[in-house]
mmCIF file of C-alpha atoms in Angstrom:
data_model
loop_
_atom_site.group_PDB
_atom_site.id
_atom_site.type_symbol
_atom_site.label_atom_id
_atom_site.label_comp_id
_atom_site.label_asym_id
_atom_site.label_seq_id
_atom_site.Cartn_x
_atom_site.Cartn_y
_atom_site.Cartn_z
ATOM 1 C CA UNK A 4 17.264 -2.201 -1.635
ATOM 2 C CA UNK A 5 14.945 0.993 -2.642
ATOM 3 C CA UNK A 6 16.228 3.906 -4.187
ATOM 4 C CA UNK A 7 15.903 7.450 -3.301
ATOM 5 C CA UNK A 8 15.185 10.160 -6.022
ATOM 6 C CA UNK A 9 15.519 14.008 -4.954
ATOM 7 C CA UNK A 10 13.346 16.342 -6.859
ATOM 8 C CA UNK A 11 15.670 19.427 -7.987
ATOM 9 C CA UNK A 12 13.946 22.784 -9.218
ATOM 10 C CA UNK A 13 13.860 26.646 -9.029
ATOM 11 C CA UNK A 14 11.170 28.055 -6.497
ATOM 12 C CA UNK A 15 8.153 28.065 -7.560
ATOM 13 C CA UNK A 16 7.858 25.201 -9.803
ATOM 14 C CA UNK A 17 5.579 22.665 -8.055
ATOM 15 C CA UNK A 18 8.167 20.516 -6.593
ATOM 16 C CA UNK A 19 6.469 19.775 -3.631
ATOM 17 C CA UNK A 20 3.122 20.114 -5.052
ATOM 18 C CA UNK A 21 4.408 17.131 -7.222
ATOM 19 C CA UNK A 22 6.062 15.764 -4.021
ATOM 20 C CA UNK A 23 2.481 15.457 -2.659
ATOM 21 C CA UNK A 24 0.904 14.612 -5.339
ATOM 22 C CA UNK A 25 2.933 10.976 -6.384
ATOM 23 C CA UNK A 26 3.347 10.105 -2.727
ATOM 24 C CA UNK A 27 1.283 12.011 -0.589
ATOM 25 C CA UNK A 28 4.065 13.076 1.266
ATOM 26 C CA UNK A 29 2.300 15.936 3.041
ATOM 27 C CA UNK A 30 4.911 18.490 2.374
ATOM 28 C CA UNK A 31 4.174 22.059 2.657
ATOM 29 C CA UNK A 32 3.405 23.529 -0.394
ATOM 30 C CA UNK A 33 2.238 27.311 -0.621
ATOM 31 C CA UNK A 34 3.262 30.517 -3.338
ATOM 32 C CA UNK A 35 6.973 31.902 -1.779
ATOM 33 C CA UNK A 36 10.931 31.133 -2.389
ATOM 34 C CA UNK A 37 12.034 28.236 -0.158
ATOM 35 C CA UNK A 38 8.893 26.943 1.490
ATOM 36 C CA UNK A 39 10.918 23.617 1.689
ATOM 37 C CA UNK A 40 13.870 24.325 3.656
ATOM 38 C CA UNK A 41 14.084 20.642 5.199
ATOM 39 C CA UNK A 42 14.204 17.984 2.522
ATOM 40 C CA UNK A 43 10.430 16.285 2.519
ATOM 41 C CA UNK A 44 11.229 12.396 2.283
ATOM 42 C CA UNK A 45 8.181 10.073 1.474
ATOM 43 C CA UNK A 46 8.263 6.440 0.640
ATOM 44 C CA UNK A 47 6.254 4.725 -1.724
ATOM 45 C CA UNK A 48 5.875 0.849 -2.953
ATOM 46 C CA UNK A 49 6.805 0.249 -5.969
ATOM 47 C CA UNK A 50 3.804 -1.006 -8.283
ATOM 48 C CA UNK A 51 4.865 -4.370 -10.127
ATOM 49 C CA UNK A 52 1.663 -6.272 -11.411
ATOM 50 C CA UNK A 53 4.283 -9.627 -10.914
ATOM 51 C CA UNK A 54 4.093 -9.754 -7.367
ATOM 52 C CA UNK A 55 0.539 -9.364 -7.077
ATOM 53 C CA UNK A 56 0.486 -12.832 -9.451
ATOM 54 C CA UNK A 57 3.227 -14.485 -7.635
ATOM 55 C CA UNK A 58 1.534 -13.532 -4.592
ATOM 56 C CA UNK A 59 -2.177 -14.987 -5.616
ATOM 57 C CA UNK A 60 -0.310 -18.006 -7.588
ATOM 58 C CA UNK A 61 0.891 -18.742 -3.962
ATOM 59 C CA UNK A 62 -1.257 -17.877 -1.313
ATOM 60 C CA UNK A 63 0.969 -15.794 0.212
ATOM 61 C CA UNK A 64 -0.094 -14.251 3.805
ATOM 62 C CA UNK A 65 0.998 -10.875 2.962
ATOM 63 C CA UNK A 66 2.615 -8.975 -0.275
ATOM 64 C CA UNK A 67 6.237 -6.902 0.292
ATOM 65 C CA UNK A 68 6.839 -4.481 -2.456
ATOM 66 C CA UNK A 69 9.884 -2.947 -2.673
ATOM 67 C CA UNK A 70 10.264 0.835 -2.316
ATOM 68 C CA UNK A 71 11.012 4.289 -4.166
ATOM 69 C CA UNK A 72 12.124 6.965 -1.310
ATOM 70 C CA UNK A 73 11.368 10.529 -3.132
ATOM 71 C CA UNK A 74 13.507 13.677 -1.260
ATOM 72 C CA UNK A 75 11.967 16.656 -2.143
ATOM 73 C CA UNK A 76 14.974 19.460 -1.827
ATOM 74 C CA UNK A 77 14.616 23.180 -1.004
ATOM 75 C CA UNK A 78 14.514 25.222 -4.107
ATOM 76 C CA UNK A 79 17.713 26.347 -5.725
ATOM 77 C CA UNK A 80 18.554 29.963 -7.262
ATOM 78 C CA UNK A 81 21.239 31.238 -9.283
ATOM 79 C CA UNK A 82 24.243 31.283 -7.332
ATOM 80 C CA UNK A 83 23.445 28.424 -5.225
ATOM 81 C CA UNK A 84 26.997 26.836 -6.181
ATOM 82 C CA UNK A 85 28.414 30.704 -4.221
ATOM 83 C CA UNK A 86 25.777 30.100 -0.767
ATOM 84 C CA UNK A 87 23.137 32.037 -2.492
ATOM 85 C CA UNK A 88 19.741 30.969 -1.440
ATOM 86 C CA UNK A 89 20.451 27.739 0.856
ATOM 87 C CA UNK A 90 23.331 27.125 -0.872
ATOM 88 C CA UNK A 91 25.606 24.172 -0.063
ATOM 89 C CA UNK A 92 23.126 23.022 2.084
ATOM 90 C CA UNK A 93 20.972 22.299 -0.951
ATOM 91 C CA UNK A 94 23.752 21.055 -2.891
ATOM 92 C CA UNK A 95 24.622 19.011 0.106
ATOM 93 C CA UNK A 96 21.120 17.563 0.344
ATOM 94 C CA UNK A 97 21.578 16.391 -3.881
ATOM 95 C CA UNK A 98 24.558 13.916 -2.531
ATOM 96 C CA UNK A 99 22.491 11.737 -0.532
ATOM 97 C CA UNK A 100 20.380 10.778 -3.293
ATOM 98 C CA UNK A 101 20.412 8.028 -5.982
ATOM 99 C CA UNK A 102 19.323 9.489 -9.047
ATOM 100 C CA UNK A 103 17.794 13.502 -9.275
ATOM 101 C CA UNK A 104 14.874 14.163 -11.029
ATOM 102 C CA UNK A 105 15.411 18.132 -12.159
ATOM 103 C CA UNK A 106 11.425 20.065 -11.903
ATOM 104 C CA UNK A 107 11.005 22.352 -15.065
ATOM 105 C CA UNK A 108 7.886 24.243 -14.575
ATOM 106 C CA UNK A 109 5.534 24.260 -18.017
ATOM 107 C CA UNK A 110 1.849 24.548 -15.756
ATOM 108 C CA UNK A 111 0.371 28.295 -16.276
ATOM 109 C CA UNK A 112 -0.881 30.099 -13.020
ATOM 110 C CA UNK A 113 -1.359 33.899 -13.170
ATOM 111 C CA UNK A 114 -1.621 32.752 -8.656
ATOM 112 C CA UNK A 115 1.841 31.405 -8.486
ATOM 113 C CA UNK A 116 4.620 33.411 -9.567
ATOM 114 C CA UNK A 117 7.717 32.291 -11.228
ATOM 115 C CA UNK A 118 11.067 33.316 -10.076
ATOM 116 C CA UNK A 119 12.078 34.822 -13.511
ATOM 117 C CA UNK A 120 8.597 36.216 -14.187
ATOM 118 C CA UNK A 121 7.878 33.876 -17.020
ATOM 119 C CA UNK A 122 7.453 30.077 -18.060
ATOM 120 C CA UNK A 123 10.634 28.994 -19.964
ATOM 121 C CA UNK A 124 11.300 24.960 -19.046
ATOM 122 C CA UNK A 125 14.695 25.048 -21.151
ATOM 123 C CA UNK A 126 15.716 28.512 -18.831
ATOM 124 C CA UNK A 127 14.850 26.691 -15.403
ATOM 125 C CA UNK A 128 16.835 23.019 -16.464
ATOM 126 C CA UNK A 129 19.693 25.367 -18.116
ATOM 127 C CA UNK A 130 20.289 27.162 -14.396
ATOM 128 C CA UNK A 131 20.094 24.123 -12.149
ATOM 129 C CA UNK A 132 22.629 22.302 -14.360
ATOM 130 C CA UNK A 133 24.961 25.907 -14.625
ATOM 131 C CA UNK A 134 24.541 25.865 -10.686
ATOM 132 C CA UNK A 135 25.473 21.962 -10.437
ATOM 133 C CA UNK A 136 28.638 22.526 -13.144
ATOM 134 C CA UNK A 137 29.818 25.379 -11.202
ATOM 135 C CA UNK A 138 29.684 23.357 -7.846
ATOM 136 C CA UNK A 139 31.661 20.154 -9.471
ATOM 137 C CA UNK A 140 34.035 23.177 -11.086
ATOM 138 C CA UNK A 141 34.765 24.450 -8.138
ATOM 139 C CA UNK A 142 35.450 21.132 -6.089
ATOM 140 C CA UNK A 143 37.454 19.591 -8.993
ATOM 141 C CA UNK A 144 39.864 23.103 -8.829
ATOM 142 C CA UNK A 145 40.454 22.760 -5.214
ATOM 143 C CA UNK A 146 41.470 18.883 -5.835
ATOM 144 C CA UNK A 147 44.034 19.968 -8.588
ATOM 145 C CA UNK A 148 45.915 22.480 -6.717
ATOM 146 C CA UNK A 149 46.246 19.228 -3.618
ATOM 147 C CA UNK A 150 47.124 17.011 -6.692
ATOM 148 C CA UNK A 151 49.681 19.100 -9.032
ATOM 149 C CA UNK A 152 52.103 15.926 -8.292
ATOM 150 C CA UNK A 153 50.588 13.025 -9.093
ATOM 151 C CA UNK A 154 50.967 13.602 -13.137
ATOM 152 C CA UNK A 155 54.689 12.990 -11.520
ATOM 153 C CA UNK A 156 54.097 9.967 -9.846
ATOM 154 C CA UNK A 157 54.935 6.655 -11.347
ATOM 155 C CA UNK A 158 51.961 5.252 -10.698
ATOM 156 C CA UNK A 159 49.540 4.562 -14.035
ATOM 157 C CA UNK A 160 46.359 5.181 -11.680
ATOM 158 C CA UNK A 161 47.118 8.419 -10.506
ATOM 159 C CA UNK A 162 48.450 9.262 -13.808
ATOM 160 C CA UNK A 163 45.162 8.542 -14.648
ATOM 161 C CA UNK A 164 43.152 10.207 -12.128
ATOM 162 C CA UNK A 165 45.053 13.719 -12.448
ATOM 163 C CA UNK A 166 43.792 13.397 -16.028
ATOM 164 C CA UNK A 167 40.411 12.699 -15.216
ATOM 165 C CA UNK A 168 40.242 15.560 -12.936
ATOM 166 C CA UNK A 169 41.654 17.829 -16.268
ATOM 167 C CA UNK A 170 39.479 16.528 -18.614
ATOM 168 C CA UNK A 171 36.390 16.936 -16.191
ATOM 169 C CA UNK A 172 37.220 20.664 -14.841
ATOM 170 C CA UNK A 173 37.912 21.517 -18.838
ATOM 171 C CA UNK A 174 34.638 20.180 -20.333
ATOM 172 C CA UNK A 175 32.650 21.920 -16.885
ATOM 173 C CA UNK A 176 34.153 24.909 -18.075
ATOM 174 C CA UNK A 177 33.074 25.019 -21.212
ATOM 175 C CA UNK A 178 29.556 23.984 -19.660
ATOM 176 C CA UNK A 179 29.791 20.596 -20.758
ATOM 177 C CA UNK A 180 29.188 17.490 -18.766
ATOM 178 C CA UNK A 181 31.773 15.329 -17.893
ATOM 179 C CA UNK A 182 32.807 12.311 -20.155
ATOM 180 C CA UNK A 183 34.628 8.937 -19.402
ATOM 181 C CA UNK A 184 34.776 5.581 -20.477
ATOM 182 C CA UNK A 185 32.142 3.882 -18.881
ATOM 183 C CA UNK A 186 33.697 0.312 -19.729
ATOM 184 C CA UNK A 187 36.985 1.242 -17.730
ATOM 185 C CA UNK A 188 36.321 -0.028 -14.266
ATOM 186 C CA UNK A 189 39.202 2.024 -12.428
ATOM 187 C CA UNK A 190 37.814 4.927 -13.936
ATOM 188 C CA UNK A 191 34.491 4.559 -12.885
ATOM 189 C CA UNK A 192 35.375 3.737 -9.596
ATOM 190 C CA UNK A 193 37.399 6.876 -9.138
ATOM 191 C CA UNK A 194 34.691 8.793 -10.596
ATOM 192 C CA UNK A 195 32.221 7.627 -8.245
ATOM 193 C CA UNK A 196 35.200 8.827 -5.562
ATOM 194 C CA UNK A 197 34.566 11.918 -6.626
ATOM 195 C CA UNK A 198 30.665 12.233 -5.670
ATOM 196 C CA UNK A 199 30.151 15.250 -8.596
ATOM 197 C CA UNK A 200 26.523 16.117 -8.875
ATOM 198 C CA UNK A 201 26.757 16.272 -12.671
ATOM 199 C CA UNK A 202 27.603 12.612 -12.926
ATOM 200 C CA UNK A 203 24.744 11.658 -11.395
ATOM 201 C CA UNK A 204 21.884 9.774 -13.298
ATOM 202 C CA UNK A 205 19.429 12.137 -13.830
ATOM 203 C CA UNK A 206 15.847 12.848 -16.086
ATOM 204 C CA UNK A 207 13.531 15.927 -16.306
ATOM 205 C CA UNK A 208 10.150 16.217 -15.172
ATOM 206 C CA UNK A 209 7.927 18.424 -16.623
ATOM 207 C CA UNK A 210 5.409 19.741 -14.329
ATOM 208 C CA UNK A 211 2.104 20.410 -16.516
ATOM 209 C CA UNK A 212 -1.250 21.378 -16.132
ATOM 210 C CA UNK A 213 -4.033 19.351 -17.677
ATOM 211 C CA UNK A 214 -4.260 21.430 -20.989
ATOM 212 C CA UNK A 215 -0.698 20.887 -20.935
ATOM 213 C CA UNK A 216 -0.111 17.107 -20.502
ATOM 214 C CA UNK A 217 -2.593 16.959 -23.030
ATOM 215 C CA UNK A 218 -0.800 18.517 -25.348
ATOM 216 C CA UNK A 219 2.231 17.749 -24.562
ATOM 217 C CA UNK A 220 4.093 15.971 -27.940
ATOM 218 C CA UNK A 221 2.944 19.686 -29.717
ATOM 219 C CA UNK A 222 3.543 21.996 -27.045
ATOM 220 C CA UNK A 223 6.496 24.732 -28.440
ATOM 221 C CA UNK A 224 7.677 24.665 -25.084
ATOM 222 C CA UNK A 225 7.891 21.032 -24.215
ATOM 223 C CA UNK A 226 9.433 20.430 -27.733
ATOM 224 C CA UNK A 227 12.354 22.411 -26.601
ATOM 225 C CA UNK A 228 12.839 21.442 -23.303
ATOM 226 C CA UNK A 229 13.073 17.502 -24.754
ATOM 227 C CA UNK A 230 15.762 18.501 -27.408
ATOM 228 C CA UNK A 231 17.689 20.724 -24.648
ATOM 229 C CA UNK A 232 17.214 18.009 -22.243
ATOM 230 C CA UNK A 233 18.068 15.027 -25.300
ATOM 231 C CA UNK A 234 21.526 17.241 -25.755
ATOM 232 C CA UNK A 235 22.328 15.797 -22.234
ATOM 233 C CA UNK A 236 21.449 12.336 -22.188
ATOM 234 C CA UNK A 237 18.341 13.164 -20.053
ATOM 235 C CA UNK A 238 14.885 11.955 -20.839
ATOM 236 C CA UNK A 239 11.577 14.216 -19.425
ATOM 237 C CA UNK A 240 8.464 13.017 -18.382
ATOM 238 C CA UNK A 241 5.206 15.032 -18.360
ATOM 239 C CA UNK A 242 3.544 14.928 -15.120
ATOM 240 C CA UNK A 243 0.587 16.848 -14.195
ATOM 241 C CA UNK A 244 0.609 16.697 -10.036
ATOM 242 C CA UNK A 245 -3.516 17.522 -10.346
ATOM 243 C CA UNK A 246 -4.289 14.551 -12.521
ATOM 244 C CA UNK A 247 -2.485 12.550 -10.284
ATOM 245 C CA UNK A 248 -4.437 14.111 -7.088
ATOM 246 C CA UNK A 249 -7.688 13.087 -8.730
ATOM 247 C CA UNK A 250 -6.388 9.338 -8.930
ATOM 248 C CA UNK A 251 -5.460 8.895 -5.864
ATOM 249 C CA UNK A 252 -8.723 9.958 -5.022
ATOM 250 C CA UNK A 253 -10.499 7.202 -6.735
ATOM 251 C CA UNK A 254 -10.883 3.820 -6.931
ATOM 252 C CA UNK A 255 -8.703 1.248 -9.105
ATOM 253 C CA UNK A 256 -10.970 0.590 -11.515
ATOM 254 C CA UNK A 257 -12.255 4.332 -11.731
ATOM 255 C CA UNK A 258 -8.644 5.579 -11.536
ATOM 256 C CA UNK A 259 -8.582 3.162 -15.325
ATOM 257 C CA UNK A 260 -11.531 4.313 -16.517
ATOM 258 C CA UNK A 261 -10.009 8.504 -16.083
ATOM 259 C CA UNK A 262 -6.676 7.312 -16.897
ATOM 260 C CA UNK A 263 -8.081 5.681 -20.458
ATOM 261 C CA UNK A 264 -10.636 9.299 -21.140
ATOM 262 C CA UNK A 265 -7.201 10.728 -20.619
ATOM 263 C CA UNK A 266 -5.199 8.518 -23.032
ATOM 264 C CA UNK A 267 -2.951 8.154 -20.175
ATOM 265 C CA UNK A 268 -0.623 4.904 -20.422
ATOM 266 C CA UNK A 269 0.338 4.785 -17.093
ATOM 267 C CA UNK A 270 0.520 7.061 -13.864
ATOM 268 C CA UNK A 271 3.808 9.476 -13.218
ATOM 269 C CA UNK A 272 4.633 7.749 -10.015
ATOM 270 C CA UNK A 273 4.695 4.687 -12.513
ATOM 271 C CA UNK A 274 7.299 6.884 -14.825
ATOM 272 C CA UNK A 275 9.518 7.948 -12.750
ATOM 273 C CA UNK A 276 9.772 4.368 -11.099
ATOM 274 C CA UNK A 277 10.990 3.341 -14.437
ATOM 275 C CA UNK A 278 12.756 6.065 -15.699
ATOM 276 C CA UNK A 279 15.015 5.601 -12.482
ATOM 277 C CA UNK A 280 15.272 2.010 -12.634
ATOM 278 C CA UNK A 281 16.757 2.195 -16.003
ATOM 279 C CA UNK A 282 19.156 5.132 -14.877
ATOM 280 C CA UNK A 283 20.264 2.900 -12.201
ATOM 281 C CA UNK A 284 20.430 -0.307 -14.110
ATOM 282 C CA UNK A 285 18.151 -2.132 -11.194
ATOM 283 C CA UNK A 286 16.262 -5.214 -11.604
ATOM 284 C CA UNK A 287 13.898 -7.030 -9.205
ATOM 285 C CA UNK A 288 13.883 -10.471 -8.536
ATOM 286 C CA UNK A 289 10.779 -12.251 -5.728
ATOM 287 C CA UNK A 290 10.711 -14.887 -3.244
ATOM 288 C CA UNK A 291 7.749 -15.795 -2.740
ATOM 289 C CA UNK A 292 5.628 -18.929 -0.635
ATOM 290 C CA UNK A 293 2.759 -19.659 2.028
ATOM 291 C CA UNK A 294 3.738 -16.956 4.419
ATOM 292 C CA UNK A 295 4.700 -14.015 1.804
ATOM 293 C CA UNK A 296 5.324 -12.754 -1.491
ATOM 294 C CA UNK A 297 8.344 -9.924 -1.911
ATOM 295 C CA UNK A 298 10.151 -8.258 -4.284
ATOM 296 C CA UNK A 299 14.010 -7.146 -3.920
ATOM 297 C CA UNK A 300 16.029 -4.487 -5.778
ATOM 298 C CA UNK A 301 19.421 -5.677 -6.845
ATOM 299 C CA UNK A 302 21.763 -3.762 -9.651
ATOM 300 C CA UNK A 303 21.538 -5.504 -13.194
ATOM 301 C CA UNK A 304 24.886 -8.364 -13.674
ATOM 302 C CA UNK A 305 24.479 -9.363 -9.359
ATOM 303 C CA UNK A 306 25.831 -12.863 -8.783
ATOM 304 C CA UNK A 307 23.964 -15.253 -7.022
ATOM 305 C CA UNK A 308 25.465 -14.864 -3.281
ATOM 306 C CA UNK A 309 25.059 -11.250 -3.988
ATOM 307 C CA UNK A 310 21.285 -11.280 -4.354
ATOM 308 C CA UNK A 311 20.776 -13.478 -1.272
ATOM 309 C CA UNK A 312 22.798 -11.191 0.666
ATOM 310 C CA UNK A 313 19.612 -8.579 0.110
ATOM 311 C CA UNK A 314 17.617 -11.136 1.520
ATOM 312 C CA UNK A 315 19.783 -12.099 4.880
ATOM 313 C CA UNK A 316 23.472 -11.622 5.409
ATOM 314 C CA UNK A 317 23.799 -15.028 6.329
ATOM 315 C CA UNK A 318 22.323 -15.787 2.957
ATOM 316 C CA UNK A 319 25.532 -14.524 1.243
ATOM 317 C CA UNK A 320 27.999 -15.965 4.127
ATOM 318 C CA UNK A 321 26.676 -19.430 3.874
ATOM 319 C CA UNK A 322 26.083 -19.632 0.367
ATOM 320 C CA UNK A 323 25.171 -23.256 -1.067
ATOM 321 C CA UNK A 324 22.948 -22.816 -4.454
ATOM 322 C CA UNK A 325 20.095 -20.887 -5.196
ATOM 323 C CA UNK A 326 16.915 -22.906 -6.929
ATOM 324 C CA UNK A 327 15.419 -20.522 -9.619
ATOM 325 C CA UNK A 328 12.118 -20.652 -11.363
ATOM 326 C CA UNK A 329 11.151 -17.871 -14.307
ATOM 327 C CA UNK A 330 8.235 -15.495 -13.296
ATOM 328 C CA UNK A 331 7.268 -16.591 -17.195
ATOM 329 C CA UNK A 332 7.046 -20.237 -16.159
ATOM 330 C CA UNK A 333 5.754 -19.843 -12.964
ATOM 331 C CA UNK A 334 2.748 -18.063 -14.780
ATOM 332 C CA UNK A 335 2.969 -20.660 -17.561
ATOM 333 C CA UNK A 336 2.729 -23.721 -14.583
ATOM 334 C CA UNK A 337 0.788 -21.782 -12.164
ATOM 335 C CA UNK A 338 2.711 -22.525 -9.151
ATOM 336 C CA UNK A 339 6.644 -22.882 -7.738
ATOM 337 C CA UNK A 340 5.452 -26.568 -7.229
ATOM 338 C CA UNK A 341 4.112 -26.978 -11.238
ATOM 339 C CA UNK A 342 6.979 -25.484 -12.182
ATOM 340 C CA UNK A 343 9.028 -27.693 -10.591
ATOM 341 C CA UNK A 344 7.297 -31.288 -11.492
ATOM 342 C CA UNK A 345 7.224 -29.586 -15.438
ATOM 343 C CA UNK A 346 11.215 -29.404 -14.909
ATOM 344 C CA UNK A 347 11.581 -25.367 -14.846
ATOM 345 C CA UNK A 348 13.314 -25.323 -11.681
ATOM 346 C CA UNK A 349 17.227 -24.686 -12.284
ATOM 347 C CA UNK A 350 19.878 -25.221 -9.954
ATOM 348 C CA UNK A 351 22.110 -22.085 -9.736
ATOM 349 C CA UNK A 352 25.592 -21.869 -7.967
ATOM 350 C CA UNK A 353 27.832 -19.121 -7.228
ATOM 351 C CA UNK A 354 28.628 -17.716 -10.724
ATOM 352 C CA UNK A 355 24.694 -17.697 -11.530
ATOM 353 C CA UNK A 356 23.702 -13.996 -12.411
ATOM 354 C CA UNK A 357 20.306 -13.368 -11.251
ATOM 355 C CA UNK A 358 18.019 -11.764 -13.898
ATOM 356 C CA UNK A 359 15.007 -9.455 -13.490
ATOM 357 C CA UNK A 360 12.080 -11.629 -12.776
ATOM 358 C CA UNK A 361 13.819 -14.627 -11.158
ATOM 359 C CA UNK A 362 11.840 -16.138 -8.617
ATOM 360 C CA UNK A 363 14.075 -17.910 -6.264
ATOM 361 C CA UNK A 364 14.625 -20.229 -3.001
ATOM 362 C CA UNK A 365 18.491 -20.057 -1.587
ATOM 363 C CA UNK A 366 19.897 -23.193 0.484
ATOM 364 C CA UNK A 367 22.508 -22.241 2.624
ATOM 365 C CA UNK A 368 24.657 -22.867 5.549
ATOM 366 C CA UNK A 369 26.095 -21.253 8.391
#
């Protein structure tokens, strides 16, 4: 499993410049309104320092990484949610993703004009989530009128689902997001039904320049845009797409050596990576041996069968046990093999939940 993250912004505010920048995607990136019109997809393995180990510990013959697909989405405009600019095409293009991350523009450029004439971050994020409430509104009024009847129905569920669908197209009206109880599982499961853009996990990036990301804990205007953005469960992350151009330009150890002049902890790609992960609630688990080293994406609380499904199909059809050794003790024993003489290898069955760092080996049968 990889996930896909679609970058959401007005015109104008670097999205494909950032695009290129953590993935060198090649998209076209040049001063008008909708130079993407086509969503830009690039892929890009997913840096974990644990499979490098695993893969060294082992031997392996080659190291799989698993993989972050970013979507870089035509720029939307005020009235998107009524077919201005590209309209329900853009909004369209948000659906397919697993987790947006909404472009706020905070970089200064006399060269590149803004759509609104001026750098406000809180102004962009406040339109694209007015244009995504308005598009949810609008869906969630047409499904009322079809379901006026099912507050009539004897059925608890669609008792409960007519309410959800109030509740929802209230709080969008007042320009709120929608709430539920995440702990009900009928109600989650209708909710994801639904496919409304403003129930999708999202976080901000803030596109800076270099003075910017610098400064970026006393900037006025990132200040506000992480208390506007806090007031809806979203975190930001400062990215600067021109530090991150002169990175991939050098080598590993020079890329540390900028990244520490810089105070920089770690690299946006890096950020984002983990920023979505925790949105999704993903973990990664490895196989690893002689031949290769890999890492696979499964959702946090994944039984055992589950997990091995990721692997092969016939993993999860034929399912016997799964034989589990800690990343910690496999770094502790310095091999699967150690690990297993020292007594660290567990014997898992079908109720086992896998947990983020699990190195495993799955017997099964078909």
């Amino acid at each position: 499993m990889s996930f896909s993250c679609g970058f959401v912004g007005l015109p104008n505010v670097g999205k494909s410049t950032l695009f290129n920048a953590l993935c060198s995607g090649g998209a076209e990136a040049a001063n008008f309104p909708f130079c993407t019109i086509e969503p830009n997809t690039g892929v890009v393995p997913v840096p974990d320092e644990r499979l490098e180990v695993l893969a060294k510990m082992e031997n392996s013959g080659r190291i799989v990484p698993t993989s972050l697909k970013f979507i870089d989405i035509a720029g939307l405009v005020r009235g998107a949610s009524k077919g201005q600019g590209l309209g329900n095409q853009f909004l369209g293009h948000i659906r397919n993703v697993d987790a947006i991350g909404h472009v706020v523009r905070l970089f200064k450029d006399s060269d590149v004009v803004h759509v609104s004439g001026h750098i406000d971050p809180v102004e962009d994020l406040e339109v694209i989530l007015t244009e995504l409430m308005l598009a949810d509104l609008e869906m969630l009024e047409k499904r009322l009128e079809r379901s006026g009847k099912l507050g009539r129905a004897p059925n608890p569920d669609a008792k409960m689902e007519l309410e959800t669908l109030k509740s929802f197209a209230a709080r969008l009206g007042e320009g709120k997001l929608p709430e539920w109880d995440r702990d009900d599982e009928k109600a989650n499961a209708f909710v994801k039904q639904l496919g409304l853009l403003t129930v999708m996990p999202a976080f901000v990036v803030a596109n800076t320049d270099e003075q910017g990301y610098a400064n970026f804990d006393s900037d006025p205007n990132a200040i506000r845009l992480k208390e506007f953005a806090a007031q809806h469960n979203m975190e930001v992350i400062p990215v600067c797409a021109k530090i991150e151009d002169e990175l991939n330009a050098l080598e590993p150890d020079e890329a540390a050596m900028f990244m520490e002049e810089l105070g920089m902890k770690s690299r946006g790609l890096d950020q984002v990576i983990k920023t979505g992960y925790k949105l999704l609630n993903y973990i990664t688990f490895f196989t690893a041996g002689p031949m290769e080293s890999r890492a696979w994406t499964i959702t946090a609380g994944t039984p055992a069968p589950q997990a091995a499904g990721k692997i092969h199909t016939d993993m999860c059809r034929g399912f016997i046990r799964m034989e589990v050794v800690s990343y910690d003790d496999m770094v502790q024993y310095g091999s699967w093999n150690k690990a297993q003489t020292a007594g660290k290898l567990r014997i898992e069955g079908k109720e086992y939940i896998v947990q983020d760092g699990d190195v495993i080996h799955v017997r099964f049968s078909v």
